[in-house]
Backbone as JSON, one array per atom type, in Angstrom:
{
  "sequence": "XXXXXXXXXXXXXXXXXXXXXXXXXXXXXXXXXXXXXXXXXXXXXXXXXXXXXXXXXXXXXXXXXXXXXXXXXXXXXXXXXXXXXXXXXXXXXXXXXXXXXXXXXXXXXXXXXXXXXXXXXXXXXXXXXXXXXXXXXXXXXXXXXXXXXXXXXXXXXXXXXXXXXXXXXXXXXXXXXXXXXXXXXXXXXXXXXXXXXXXXXXXXXXXXXXXXXXXXXXXXXXXXXXXXXXXXXXXXXXXXXXXXXXXXXXXXXXXXXXXXXXXXXXXXXXXXXXXXXXXXXXXXXXXXXXXXXXXXX",
  "N": [[145.21, 45.88, 87.9], [145.85, 48.63, 87.99], [143.3, 49.65, 87.73], [141.96, 48.82, 90.05], [143.45, 50.19, 91.95], [142.75, 52.84, 91.14], [140.08, 52.86, 91.73], [140.05, 52.44, 94.45], [141.41, 54.74, 95.29], [139.53, 56.7, 94.44], [137.42, 56.02, 96.17], [138.63, 56.57, 98.63], [139.11, 59.32, 98.36], [136.47, 60.19, 98.11], [135.43, 59.53, 100.56], [137.11, 60.94, 102.23], [136.29, 63.52, 101.44], [133.64, 63.52, 102.23], [133.97, 63.31, 104.93], [135.26, 65.69, 105.44], [133.21, 67.45, 104.68], [131.36, 66.81, 106.67], [132.76, 67.71, 108.86], [133.04, 70.45, 108.43], [130.44, 71.09, 108.23], [128.91, 71.24, 105.89], [127.64, 69.16, 104.75], [125.02, 68.81, 105.69], [123.94, 71.11, 104.81], [121.96, 71.83, 102.73], [119.55, 70.9, 104.07], [119.68, 72.38, 106.43], [119.36, 74.99, 105.35], [116.79, 74.76, 104.26], [115.34, 74.34, 106.61], [115.83, 76.74, 107.89], [114.63, 78.54, 106.04], [111.96, 77.62, 106.3], [111.54, 78.29, 108.98], [111.73, 81.08, 108.83], [109.58, 81.74, 107.2], [107.5, 80.94, 108.9], [107.83, 82.78, 110.93], [107.51, 85.18, 109.51], [104.82, 84.92, 108.75], [103.61, 84.86, 111.23], [104.2, 87.51, 112.11], [102.84, 88.95, 110.16], [100.19, 88.25, 110.74], [100.03, 89.26, 113.3], [100.25, 91.98, 112.79], [97.75, 92.43, 111.5], [96.01, 91.85, 113.56], [96.79, 93.86, 115.47], [96.28, 96.19, 114.0], [93.49, 95.98, 113.44], [92.52, 96.14, 116.11], [93.13, 98.8, 116.65], [91.55, 100.08, 114.72], [89.03, 99.53, 115.74], [88.86, 100.76, 118.08], [87.44, 102.92, 120.4], [88.33, 105.55, 120.85], [89.9, 106.1, 118.57], [87.87, 106.1, 116.76], [86.33, 108.23, 117.37], [86.19, 110.82, 116.06], [85.08, 111.23, 112.9], [84.52, 112.9, 110.79], [85.73, 115.55, 108.76], [87.29, 113.64, 107.6], [88.37, 110.45, 108.7], [90.97, 110.71, 110.28], [92.4, 109.57, 112.46], [92.15, 106.84, 112.06], [93.51, 106.22, 109.79], [96.27, 105.3, 109.42], [96.18, 102.76, 110.7], [94.38, 101.53, 109.0], [95.78, 101.42, 106.59], [97.91, 99.8, 107.35], [96.6, 97.38, 107.99], [95.41, 96.76, 105.54], [97.64, 96.36, 103.84], [98.61, 94.08, 104.95], [96.76, 92.06, 104.65], [95.7, 89.12, 102.88], [94.47, 88.41, 99.53], [92.15, 86.7, 99.75], [91.57, 86.92, 102.49], [90.86, 89.61, 102.62], [88.58, 89.72, 101.07], [86.8, 88.11, 102.58], [86.76, 89.54, 104.95], [85.53, 91.99, 104.24], [83.11, 91.01, 103.32], [81.96, 89.94, 105.75], [81.72, 92.28, 107.25], [80.2, 93.88, 105.71], [77.75, 92.61, 105.85], [77.26, 93.06, 108.58], [76.95, 95.78, 108.52], [74.6, 96.2, 107.27], [72.73, 95.72, 109.16], [70.43, 97.6, 110.28], [69.36, 98.61, 112.73], [69.78, 98.76, 116.3], [69.72, 95.81, 117.73], [69.41, 93.09, 119.98], [71.83, 93.52, 121.23], [74.68, 93.08, 123.35], [76.84, 94.3, 125.66], [73.82, 96.42, 126.18], [73.24, 98.94, 123.66], [72.85, 102.3, 122.71], [70.78, 103.86, 120.15], [72.0, 106.08, 118.75], [74.71, 105.74, 119.28], [75.01, 103.25, 118.12], [74.57, 103.85, 115.39], [76.67, 105.5, 114.87], [78.8, 103.7, 115.2], [78.26, 102.05, 113.04], [78.79, 103.85, 110.95], [81.51, 104.2, 111.4], [82.5, 101.67, 110.91], [81.92, 101.43, 108.26], [83.69, 103.41, 107.23], [86.01, 102.12, 107.95], [86.06, 99.83, 106.27], [86.18, 101.21, 103.87], [88.71, 102.45, 104.12], [90.41, 100.28, 104.19], [89.8, 98.95, 101.79], [90.53, 101.0, 99.98], [93.33, 101.25, 100.5], [94.4, 98.79, 99.86], [96.95, 96.97, 98.22], [97.83, 97.29, 94.75], [98.48, 94.78, 93.57], [97.14, 92.94, 95.26], [94.48, 93.73, 94.7], [94.3, 93.27, 91.98], [94.58, 90.45, 92.01], [92.21, 89.77, 93.33], [90.28, 90.69, 91.44], [90.9, 89.01, 89.22], [90.33, 86.54, 90.19], [87.68, 86.68, 91.03], [85.99, 87.91, 89.12], [84.84, 86.42, 87.14], [82.33, 85.02, 87.84], [82.96, 84.3, 90.42], [82.88, 83.08, 93.85], [82.76, 85.24, 95.56], [82.0, 87.43, 94.07], [80.23, 89.59, 94.15], [81.18, 90.83, 96.46], [83.71, 91.65, 95.61], [82.84, 93.64, 93.77], [81.87, 95.4, 95.65], [84.2, 96.12, 97.09], [85.7, 97.39, 95.08], [84.01, 99.69, 94.59], [84.13, 100.93, 97.12], [86.85, 101.46, 97.1], [87.1, 103.33, 95.01], [85.58, 105.39, 96.05], [87.1, 106.07, 98.32], [89.6, 106.85, 97.22], [88.94, 108.83, 95.46], [86.99, 110.67, 96.59], [87.76, 111.01, 99.32], [90.64, 111.06, 99.51], [91.61, 112.47, 97.2], [89.69, 114.63, 96.41], [88.83, 115.81, 98.88], [91.11, 115.56, 100.59], [93.47, 116.45, 99.12], [92.61, 118.55, 97.43], [90.88, 120.03, 99.01], [88.14, 120.19, 98.9], [84.49, 119.75, 98.95], [83.08, 116.77, 98.38], [80.41, 116.08, 98.5], [78.8, 118.17, 98.2], [77.69, 120.77, 96.13], [78.03, 123.97, 94.35], [75.94, 126.61, 92.91], [76.86, 126.55, 90.3], [77.62, 124.04, 89.84], [80.02, 123.23, 90.87], [82.25, 121.65, 93.17], [81.81, 122.54, 96.61], [83.94, 124.55, 98.7], [86.02, 123.26, 101.22], [88.4, 123.73, 102.5], [90.08, 126.53, 102.15], [92.76, 127.01, 101.98], [93.92, 124.84, 100.83], [95.82, 124.06, 98.11], [96.97, 123.19, 94.77], [99.85, 123.54, 94.76], [102.38, 122.54, 94.84], [104.76, 120.32, 93.35], [104.75, 117.84, 94.41], [102.2, 117.61, 95.49], [100.65, 117.66, 93.18], [101.52, 115.3, 91.93], [100.55, 113.47, 93.84], [97.83, 113.85, 93.6], [97.47, 112.87, 90.97], [98.26, 110.21, 91.3], [96.29, 109.21, 93.03], [93.97, 109.53, 91.38], [94.6, 107.83, 89.27], [94.19, 105.39, 90.34], [91.46, 105.4, 90.68], [90.8, 105.6, 87.97], [91.54, 103.19, 86.91], [89.56, 101.47, 87.88], [87.23, 102.65, 86.81], [87.73, 102.09, 84.18], [87.33, 99.4, 83.81], [85.73, 96.65, 82.21], [83.35, 95.87, 83.34], [82.52, 98.02, 84.84], [80.06, 99.38, 85.24], [78.67, 97.79, 86.94], [79.89, 97.97, 89.36], [79.45, 98.61, 92.68], [78.06, 99.43, 95.97], [75.77, 98.86, 98.5], [74.29, 100.1, 101.44], [72.21, 99.72, 104.13], [70.17, 102.43, 104.94], [72.15, 104.34, 104.35], [73.05, 106.91, 102.19], [74.35, 106.39, 99.32], [76.21, 107.12, 96.5], [75.92, 105.81, 93.08], [78.47, 104.33, 91.03], [80.07, 106.53, 88.95], [80.99, 106.26, 85.75], [82.42, 108.11, 84.33], [83.81, 109.43, 86.17], [86.66, 109.41, 86.68], [87.67, 110.83, 84.43], [86.42, 113.37, 84.85], [87.68, 114.06, 87.22], [90.28, 114.31, 86.2], [90.1, 116.62, 84.64], [89.52, 118.43, 86.62], [91.82, 118.31, 88.22], [93.67, 119.25, 86.32], [92.8, 121.94, 85.82], [93.0, 123.01, 88.43], [95.76, 122.73, 88.96], [97.0, 124.24, 86.96], [96.03, 126.69, 87.69], [96.86, 127.06, 90.4], [99.63, 126.4, 90.64], [103.05, 127.61, 90.81], [106.3, 127.76, 89.81], [108.67, 127.74, 92.15], [111.67, 128.39, 94.01], [113.27, 127.65, 97.1], [115.71, 128.38, 97.64], [118.32, 130.77, 98.43], [120.39, 131.34, 96.92], [121.17, 132.84, 93.9], [121.95, 131.55, 91.49], [121.45, 128.83, 91.98], [118.78, 129.05, 92.6], [117.68, 129.83, 90.08], [118.27, 127.58, 88.54], [116.85, 125.6, 89.81], [114.17, 126.5, 89.58], [113.89, 126.26, 86.86], [114.09, 123.55, 86.57], [111.91, 122.65, 88.11], [109.86, 123.78, 86.56], [110.02, 122.3, 84.21], [109.39, 119.78, 85.07], [106.79, 120.23, 86.0], [105.55, 120.9, 83.55], [105.75, 118.41, 82.32], [104.09, 116.82, 83.93], [101.59, 118.16, 83.49], [101.24, 117.71, 80.75], [100.83, 114.98, 80.91], [98.4, 114.81, 82.39], [96.69, 116.2, 80.68], [96.62, 114.49, 78.47], [95.09, 112.48, 79.54], [92.56, 113.6, 79.71], [91.45, 113.53, 77.3]],
  "CA": [[145.78, 46.47, 89.15], [145.69, 50.1, 87.91], [141.92, 49.93, 87.89], [141.73, 48.66, 91.49], [144.04, 51.32, 92.62], [142.02, 54.01, 90.83], [138.76, 52.76, 92.5], [140.38, 52.66, 95.88], [141.74, 56.18, 95.46], [138.31, 57.46, 94.41], [136.65, 55.8, 97.39], [139.31, 57.29, 99.7], [138.89, 60.68, 98.18], [135.07, 60.53, 98.43], [135.3, 59.39, 102.03], [137.77, 62.15, 102.88], [135.54, 64.71, 101.12], [132.48, 63.44, 103.03], [134.42, 63.58, 106.37], [135.52, 67.17, 105.42], [131.93, 68.17, 104.65], [130.76, 66.67, 107.97], [133.52, 68.55, 109.79], [132.75, 71.9, 108.25], [128.96, 71.3, 108.36], [128.28, 71.49, 104.61], [126.85, 67.98, 104.31], [123.61, 69.04, 106.03], [123.58, 72.54, 104.53], [120.55, 72.01, 102.17], [118.51, 70.68, 105.08], [119.66, 73.55, 107.29], [118.81, 76.04, 104.61], [115.3, 74.53, 104.25], [114.76, 74.56, 107.93], [115.9, 78.18, 108.15], [113.62, 79.13, 105.21], [110.66, 77.28, 106.89], [111.37, 79.14, 110.14], [111.55, 82.49, 108.44], [108.22, 81.8, 106.69], [106.62, 80.95, 110.06], [108.03, 84.03, 111.66], [106.93, 86.29, 108.76], [103.45, 84.76, 108.9], [103.17, 85.35, 112.57], [104.31, 89.0, 112.12], [101.72, 89.44, 109.29], [98.95, 88.13, 111.48], [100.06, 90.21, 114.36], [99.94, 93.3, 112.26], [96.38, 92.48, 111.23], [95.36, 91.98, 114.82], [97.03, 95.18, 116.06], [95.61, 97.22, 113.14], [92.07, 95.8, 113.72], [92.26, 96.68, 117.4], [93.16, 100.25, 116.59], [90.42, 100.49, 113.97], [87.78, 99.34, 116.56], [89.1, 101.57, 119.35], [86.46, 104.08, 120.5], [89.04, 106.89, 120.73], [90.24, 106.31, 117.15], [86.66, 106.3, 115.97], [85.53, 109.37, 117.85], [86.07, 111.88, 115.01], [85.02, 110.62, 111.65], [84.21, 113.88, 109.83], [85.38, 115.09, 107.37], [88.06, 112.44, 107.28], [88.74, 109.72, 109.85], [92.35, 110.69, 110.3], [92.97, 108.65, 113.45], [92.04, 105.41, 111.57], [94.14, 106.03, 108.48], [97.42, 104.46, 109.52], [95.84, 101.35, 110.88], [93.71, 101.05, 107.8], [96.88, 101.1, 105.66], [98.68, 98.61, 107.85], [95.79, 96.1, 107.79], [95.23, 96.55, 104.09], [98.87, 95.91, 103.28], [98.91, 92.81, 105.53], [95.71, 91.07, 104.23], [95.78, 88.36, 101.57], [93.23, 88.66, 98.79], [91.02, 85.91, 100.36], [91.18, 87.55, 103.73], [90.2, 90.94, 102.31], [87.19, 89.43, 100.61], [86.04, 87.59, 103.7], [86.57, 90.63, 105.92], [84.63, 92.95, 103.72], [81.84, 90.27, 103.31], [81.4, 89.87, 107.04], [81.39, 93.61, 107.85], [79.07, 94.39, 104.92], [76.58, 92.03, 106.5], [77.0, 93.78, 109.82], [76.59, 97.17, 108.22], [73.18, 96.22, 106.8], [71.83, 95.71, 110.3], [70.13, 99.0, 110.47], [68.95, 98.97, 114.03], [70.43, 98.12, 117.33], [68.88, 94.87, 118.41], [70.07, 91.93, 120.52], [73.25, 93.83, 121.55], [75.09, 92.92, 124.74], [75.91, 95.05, 126.48], [72.94, 97.22, 125.42], [73.83, 100.11, 123.03], [71.82, 103.23, 122.21], [70.65, 104.0, 118.69], [72.95, 107.02, 118.19], [76.03, 105.1, 119.35], [75.08, 102.17, 117.16], [74.69, 104.38, 114.05], [78.09, 106.01, 114.77], [79.64, 102.5, 114.97], [78.03, 101.62, 111.62], [79.56, 104.78, 110.06], [82.94, 103.92, 111.6], [82.77, 100.37, 110.24], [81.92, 101.78, 106.83], [84.95, 103.96, 106.96], [87.05, 101.1, 108.09], [86.02, 99.13, 104.98], [86.7, 102.15, 102.78], [90.12, 102.61, 104.24], [91.09, 98.96, 103.88], [89.66, 98.77, 100.32], [91.34, 101.99, 99.33], [94.76, 101.05, 100.72], [94.86, 97.5, 99.31], [97.96, 97.11, 97.16], [97.36, 96.92, 93.4], [98.63, 93.34, 93.36], [96.0, 92.3, 95.85], [93.22, 94.07, 94.01], [94.36, 92.55, 90.69], [94.3, 89.02, 92.3], [90.76, 89.66, 93.62], [89.59, 90.82, 90.18], [91.19, 87.85, 88.39], [89.73, 85.34, 90.87], [86.22, 86.78, 91.32], [85.23, 88.62, 88.06], [84.15, 85.38, 86.3], [81.33, 84.23, 88.6], [83.57, 83.77, 91.65], [82.02, 83.0, 94.99], [82.6, 86.53, 96.18], [81.97, 88.46, 92.93], [79.55, 90.8, 94.64], [82.02, 91.49, 97.45], [84.66, 92.28, 94.75], [82.27, 94.82, 93.28], [81.8, 96.28, 96.85], [85.51, 96.58, 97.31], [86.07, 98.36, 94.06], [83.24, 100.91, 94.83], [84.81, 101.55, 98.32], [88.21, 101.92, 96.68], [86.9, 104.52, 94.32], [85.14, 106.47, 96.97], [88.19, 106.46, 99.18], [90.72, 107.59, 96.58], [88.44, 110.03, 94.82], [86.33, 111.65, 97.48], [88.45, 111.25, 100.61], [92.06, 111.4, 99.37], [91.8, 113.54, 96.19], [88.82, 115.84, 96.42], [88.92, 116.41, 100.27], [92.44, 115.55, 101.17], [94.43, 117.27, 98.33], [92.06, 119.7, 96.88], [90.18, 120.75, 100.03], [86.76, 120.44, 98.39], [83.48, 118.83, 99.58], [82.47, 115.94, 97.25], [79.03, 115.81, 98.74], [78.04, 119.43, 98.08], [78.1, 121.61, 94.97], [77.4, 125.3, 94.34], [74.99, 126.78, 91.81], [77.47, 126.28, 88.98], [77.95, 122.61, 89.75], [81.38, 122.96, 91.29], [82.35, 121.31, 94.56], [82.02, 123.61, 97.56], [85.28, 124.53, 99.29], [86.14, 122.87, 102.57], [89.62, 124.4, 103.03], [90.51, 127.58, 101.16], [94.18, 126.95, 101.97], [94.31, 123.71, 99.99], [96.21, 124.41, 96.76], [97.85, 122.31, 94.13], [100.93, 124.51, 94.6], [103.76, 121.93, 94.75], [104.82, 119.21, 92.4], [104.35, 116.65, 95.14], [100.67, 117.55, 95.58], [100.12, 117.31, 91.88], [101.79, 113.89, 91.77], [99.62, 112.75, 94.66], [96.53, 113.87, 92.89], [97.53, 111.96, 89.84], [98.36, 108.9, 91.88], [94.89, 108.82, 93.54], [92.98, 109.35, 90.31], [94.98, 106.68, 88.49], [93.5, 104.22, 90.97], [89.98, 105.58, 90.28], [90.75, 105.37, 86.57], [91.61, 101.78, 86.69], [88.23, 100.88, 88.21], [86.3, 103.17, 85.78], [88.05, 101.49, 82.82], [86.98, 98.01, 83.78], [84.61, 96.38, 81.28], [82.15, 95.72, 84.1], [82.49, 99.09, 85.77], [78.71, 99.8, 85.54], [78.2, 96.89, 87.98], [80.67, 98.22, 90.59], [78.51, 99.28, 93.56], [77.81, 98.91, 97.26], [74.44, 99.41, 99.13], [74.24, 99.91, 102.85], [70.87, 100.11, 104.6], [70.18, 103.72, 105.63], [73.27, 105.18, 103.83], [72.8, 107.48, 100.9], [75.56, 106.17, 98.53], [76.11, 107.37, 95.04], [76.41, 104.77, 92.21], [79.72, 104.66, 90.35], [79.99, 107.41, 87.72], [82.06, 105.86, 84.89], [83.13, 109.27, 83.86], [84.44, 110.13, 87.32], [88.17, 109.7, 86.49], [87.86, 111.97, 83.42], [86.06, 114.61, 85.53], [88.81, 114.42, 88.11], [91.54, 114.77, 85.51], [89.86, 118.04, 84.27], [89.61, 119.22, 87.88], [93.26, 118.41, 88.53], [94.35, 120.15, 85.31], [92.41, 123.3, 86.08], [93.56, 123.5, 89.62], [97.22, 122.81, 88.88], [97.35, 125.44, 86.08], [95.65, 127.92, 88.43], [97.6, 127.14, 91.7], [101.06, 126.2, 90.64], [103.98, 128.51, 90.28], [107.58, 127.24, 90.12], [109.48, 128.6, 93.07], [112.74, 127.73, 94.77], [113.5, 128.04, 98.44], [117.15, 128.69, 97.72], [118.64, 132.16, 98.35], [121.49, 131.47, 95.95], [120.57, 133.19, 92.62], [122.24, 130.58, 90.5], [120.67, 127.61, 92.38], [117.34, 129.35, 92.53], [117.29, 129.8, 88.7], [118.33, 126.18, 88.06], [115.75, 124.8, 90.36], [112.97, 126.91, 88.97], [113.84, 125.67, 85.49], [113.83, 122.1, 86.74], [110.51, 122.52, 88.48], [108.96, 124.12, 85.43], [110.08, 121.22, 83.31], [108.61, 118.66, 85.68], [105.39, 120.6, 86.01], [105.05, 120.8, 82.2], [105.57, 117.05, 81.94], [102.89, 116.41, 84.57], [100.45, 118.75, 82.8], [101.12, 116.96, 79.55], [100.28, 113.68, 81.24], [97.08, 114.96, 82.73], [95.95, 116.6, 79.48], [96.44, 113.27, 77.66], [94.02, 111.75, 80.21], [91.28, 114.2, 79.59], [90.96, 113.37, 75.84]],
  "C": [[145.62, 47.92, 89.18], [144.19, 50.49, 88.26], [141.49, 49.83, 89.29], [142.26, 49.85, 92.2], [143.24, 52.64, 92.44], [140.71, 54.03, 91.66], [138.97, 53.0, 93.94], [140.61, 54.09, 96.19], [140.51, 56.99, 95.43], [137.53, 57.29, 95.69], [137.24, 56.62, 98.56], [139.03, 58.75, 99.64], [137.41, 61.08, 98.55], [134.87, 60.49, 99.88], [135.86, 60.59, 102.7], [136.9, 63.39, 102.69], [134.24, 64.75, 102.03], [132.77, 63.82, 104.48], [134.66, 65.08, 106.46], [134.24, 67.91, 105.49], [131.23, 68.06, 106.02], [131.42, 67.67, 108.97], [133.19, 69.97, 109.68], [131.22, 72.14, 108.17], [128.22, 71.47, 107.07], [127.42, 70.32, 104.13], [125.37, 68.18, 104.57], [123.1, 70.46, 105.65], [122.24, 72.67, 103.86], [119.47, 71.81, 103.23], [118.49, 71.89, 106.06], [119.03, 74.75, 106.59], [117.31, 75.98, 104.54], [114.66, 74.81, 105.53], [114.74, 76.02, 108.3], [114.76, 78.95, 107.3], [112.17, 78.84, 105.84], [110.44, 78.16, 108.17], [111.13, 80.54, 109.87], [110.12, 82.64, 107.99], [107.21, 81.84, 107.9], [106.63, 82.26, 110.8], [107.33, 85.14, 110.87], [105.4, 86.18, 108.76], [102.91, 85.21, 110.18], [103.23, 86.84, 112.67], [103.13, 89.55, 111.31], [100.46, 89.33, 110.07], [98.89, 89.07, 112.67], [99.74, 91.62, 113.96], [98.43, 93.48, 111.99], [95.63, 92.65, 112.54], [95.57, 93.32, 115.52], [96.24, 96.27, 115.35], [94.1, 97.19, 113.43], [91.72, 96.32, 115.09], [92.23, 98.18, 117.41], [91.87, 100.76, 115.83], [89.07, 100.42, 114.78], [87.86, 100.05, 117.81], [88.19, 102.75, 119.36], [87.12, 105.44, 120.3], [89.47, 107.13, 119.3], [89.06, 106.53, 116.32], [85.86, 107.53, 116.33], [85.22, 110.44, 116.81], [86.17, 111.33, 113.63], [84.9, 111.66, 110.43], [85.22, 115.03, 109.88], [86.17, 113.91, 106.93], [88.53, 111.71, 108.6], [90.31, 109.56, 110.0], [92.99, 109.67, 111.23], [92.95, 107.14, 113.03], [92.85, 105.14, 110.34], [95.38, 105.11, 108.52], [97.18, 103.03, 109.76], [95.16, 100.72, 109.72], [94.73, 100.63, 106.76], [97.57, 99.84, 106.08], [97.86, 97.34, 107.66], [95.64, 95.78, 106.35], [96.44, 95.87, 103.39], [99.24, 94.49, 103.78], [97.95, 91.68, 105.1], [96.1, 90.38, 102.94], [94.46, 88.7, 100.81], [91.96, 87.98, 99.4], [90.59, 86.52, 101.73], [90.49, 88.82, 103.54], [88.78, 90.75, 101.95], [86.32, 89.0, 101.76], [85.78, 88.69, 104.75], [85.43, 91.56, 105.5], [83.23, 92.34, 103.7], [81.2, 90.32, 104.69], [80.91, 91.25, 107.56], [80.33, 94.25, 106.94], [77.73, 93.83, 105.42], [76.17, 92.74, 107.76], [76.44, 95.21, 109.57], [75.05, 97.24, 107.88], [72.21, 95.88, 107.92], [71.54, 97.13, 110.73], [69.7, 99.44, 111.78], [69.7, 98.18, 115.14], [69.54, 97.15, 118.05], [69.75, 93.67, 118.89], [71.6, 92.25, 120.86], [73.5, 93.61, 123.05], [76.53, 93.32, 124.87], [74.93, 95.95, 125.63], [73.63, 98.5, 124.83], [72.66, 101.03, 122.54], [71.91, 103.41, 120.76], [71.69, 104.91, 118.12], [74.35, 106.34, 118.2], [76.11, 103.99, 118.29], [75.19, 102.72, 115.7], [76.15, 104.97, 113.82], [79.02, 104.81, 114.56], [79.48, 101.96, 113.52], [78.86, 102.53, 110.65], [81.04, 104.47, 110.19], [83.29, 102.63, 110.91], [82.79, 100.63, 108.7], [83.21, 102.43, 106.41], [86.12, 102.98, 107.03], [87.12, 100.26, 106.8], [86.56, 99.95, 103.88], [88.2, 102.32, 102.86], [90.89, 101.37, 103.76], [91.03, 98.77, 102.32], [90.52, 99.75, 99.48], [92.83, 101.83, 99.4], [95.28, 99.67, 100.26], [95.85, 97.66, 98.22], [97.37, 96.65, 95.87], [97.44, 95.46, 93.15], [97.49, 92.52, 94.0], [94.68, 92.49, 95.14], [93.19, 93.31, 92.71], [94.06, 91.01, 90.85], [92.82, 88.82, 92.59], [89.92, 89.74, 92.35], [89.72, 89.57, 89.3], [90.44, 86.63, 88.94], [88.17, 85.44, 90.86], [85.37, 87.31, 90.1], [84.48, 87.68, 87.17], [83.32, 84.45, 87.18], [82.0, 83.56, 89.85], [82.56, 83.82, 92.81], [81.78, 84.32, 95.73], [82.62, 87.72, 95.18], [81.31, 89.72, 93.46], [80.4, 91.6, 95.62], [83.22, 92.21, 96.69], [84.18, 93.63, 94.22], [82.13, 95.98, 94.42], [83.17, 96.93, 97.09], [86.0, 97.66, 96.35], [85.37, 99.68, 94.22], [83.93, 101.7, 96.02], [86.15, 102.16, 97.94], [88.11, 103.23, 95.88], [86.53, 105.67, 95.18], [86.28, 106.99, 97.87], [89.18, 107.32, 98.45], [90.24, 108.79, 95.81], [87.98, 111.05, 95.81], [87.21, 111.97, 98.65], [89.89, 111.79, 100.32], [92.32, 112.55, 98.37], [91.09, 114.79, 96.44], [88.96, 116.64, 97.81], [90.38, 116.59, 100.68], [93.36, 116.49, 100.45], [93.85, 118.57, 97.91], [91.26, 120.57, 97.82], [88.77, 121.13, 99.61], [85.74, 119.44, 99.04], [82.82, 118.08, 98.44], [81.03, 115.74, 97.33], [78.12, 117.05, 98.47], [78.6, 120.27, 96.89], [77.36, 123.01, 95.03], [76.46, 125.42, 93.11], [75.51, 126.45, 90.38], [77.92, 124.86, 88.8], [79.32, 122.24, 90.2], [81.28, 122.56, 92.78], [82.53, 122.52, 95.43], [83.36, 123.44, 98.29], [85.19, 124.16, 100.79], [87.29, 123.56, 103.24], [90.19, 125.28, 101.93], [92.06, 127.49, 100.95], [94.72, 125.8, 101.16], [94.59, 124.09, 98.58], [97.11, 123.32, 96.14], [99.09, 123.13, 93.72], [102.35, 123.86, 94.7], [103.64, 120.72, 93.81], [104.37, 117.87, 93.12], [102.86, 116.49, 95.25], [100.06, 117.14, 94.28], [100.35, 115.86, 91.6], [100.86, 112.98, 92.62], [98.24, 112.71, 94.04], [96.43, 112.94, 91.72], [97.5, 110.52, 90.29], [96.99, 108.42, 92.32], [93.97, 108.59, 92.38], [93.39, 108.27, 89.35], [94.35, 105.37, 89.03], [92.09, 104.24, 90.6], [89.86, 105.2, 88.83], [90.72, 103.9, 86.23], [90.27, 101.02, 86.89], [87.19, 101.36, 87.09], [86.52, 102.63, 84.44], [87.75, 100.03, 82.73], [85.73, 97.78, 82.97], [83.26, 96.22, 82.04], [81.93, 96.8, 85.12], [81.06, 99.55, 86.14], [78.1, 98.91, 86.65], [78.89, 97.17, 89.32], [79.71, 99.09, 91.44], [78.54, 98.75, 94.97], [76.59, 99.62, 97.8], [74.56, 99.08, 100.6], [72.89, 100.47, 103.39], [70.94, 101.42, 105.36], [71.2, 104.71, 105.17], [72.84, 105.66, 102.39], [74.09, 107.46, 100.1], [75.34, 106.32, 97.12], [76.6, 106.15, 94.19], [77.69, 105.2, 91.52], [79.44, 105.48, 89.09], [81.25, 106.96, 86.89], [82.94, 106.87, 84.36], [83.92, 110.02, 85.01], [85.97, 110.4, 87.2], [88.41, 110.86, 85.53], [87.5, 113.32, 84.02], [87.1, 115.06, 86.49], [90.01, 114.85, 87.39], [91.3, 116.27, 85.05], [90.02, 118.88, 85.5], [91.04, 119.39, 88.27], [94.04, 119.35, 87.63], [94.02, 121.59, 85.58], [93.04, 123.87, 87.32], [95.06, 123.66, 89.61], [97.68, 124.0, 88.06], [97.01, 126.68, 86.78], [96.54, 128.08, 89.64], [99.07, 127.13, 91.67], [101.92, 127.32, 90.06], [105.38, 127.95, 90.76], [108.33, 128.25, 90.93], [110.5, 127.81, 93.77], [112.91, 128.43, 96.12], [114.94, 128.61, 98.66], [117.36, 130.19, 97.59], [119.8, 132.46, 97.39], [120.88, 131.71, 94.56], [120.71, 132.06, 91.55], [121.4, 129.25, 90.74], [119.28, 127.82, 92.17], [116.88, 129.29, 91.03], [117.3, 128.41, 88.16], [117.17, 125.36, 88.6], [114.42, 125.17, 89.73], [112.83, 126.36, 87.59], [113.49, 124.15, 85.53], [112.38, 121.84, 87.1], [109.56, 122.77, 87.38], [108.88, 122.96, 84.45], [109.26, 120.01, 83.86], [107.13, 119.0, 85.76], [104.79, 120.5, 84.62], [104.84, 119.31, 81.86], [104.33, 116.37, 82.65], [101.61, 116.91, 83.97], [100.17, 118.04, 81.54], [100.44, 115.59, 79.81], [98.76, 113.79, 81.53], [96.2, 115.39, 81.56], [95.68, 115.4, 78.61], [95.27, 112.42, 78.22], [92.65, 112.31, 80.02], [90.71, 114.06, 78.15], [90.03, 112.14, 75.78]]
}
């Protein structure tokens, strides 16, 4: 009799709990959570694809492509947005398709017709587009590409193209031209880069940190065991092969410029705060210099 009562009580309790769950909506909670997660994934994927579409539209816009020299500033933000939104597979396929287009050296079978000068300008703009995207790809995406393609993957050659574009972007465009104000394509009689902008100085800690950030990306590629194979060839373009010593040369350049240009200064007019900040800046500068020196060895 006690056993029967216990079973009946348990059933009643379970039924009551089930009714309570139904009333407060918790019975279907796992299903609701899954549906919500699925909905969020679809929404996030739609947003990601929309970003790619918007960024690509900007990158192909004539106004954004009008001024490419010395740096295609108008294309930079869209290049970053697209690079950050692309998956590894999408990046490989995109660079593959546009590399094929780039190697069409003459304007043929175009509709509407396009003159040769305009066609070559578009080729250069497409090259810069690939450079921006390759340069701005997140490290995780690049690592995935290398892991997938470096052992005879279907797009191994495209991986090598992306890595070369990535080096050119971060070394030539962002570091040498952007931060240091030098011309990576022209040297003086002593073998030093010619100056593009005399006002460009490594005179703040932020600039030094940026220079280090860009060259660390270059260094990662130069340190790859297959670095000598990293390259891209475009019909009619004079492109330099990868210099495996480029990162070390850049470290020396950064070191010399930082030691020459930087002086710890505070903007504060308060003497005590000024002294404290100068001391802090000096310590941070010395730490950065120590880091760069270790890279030159």
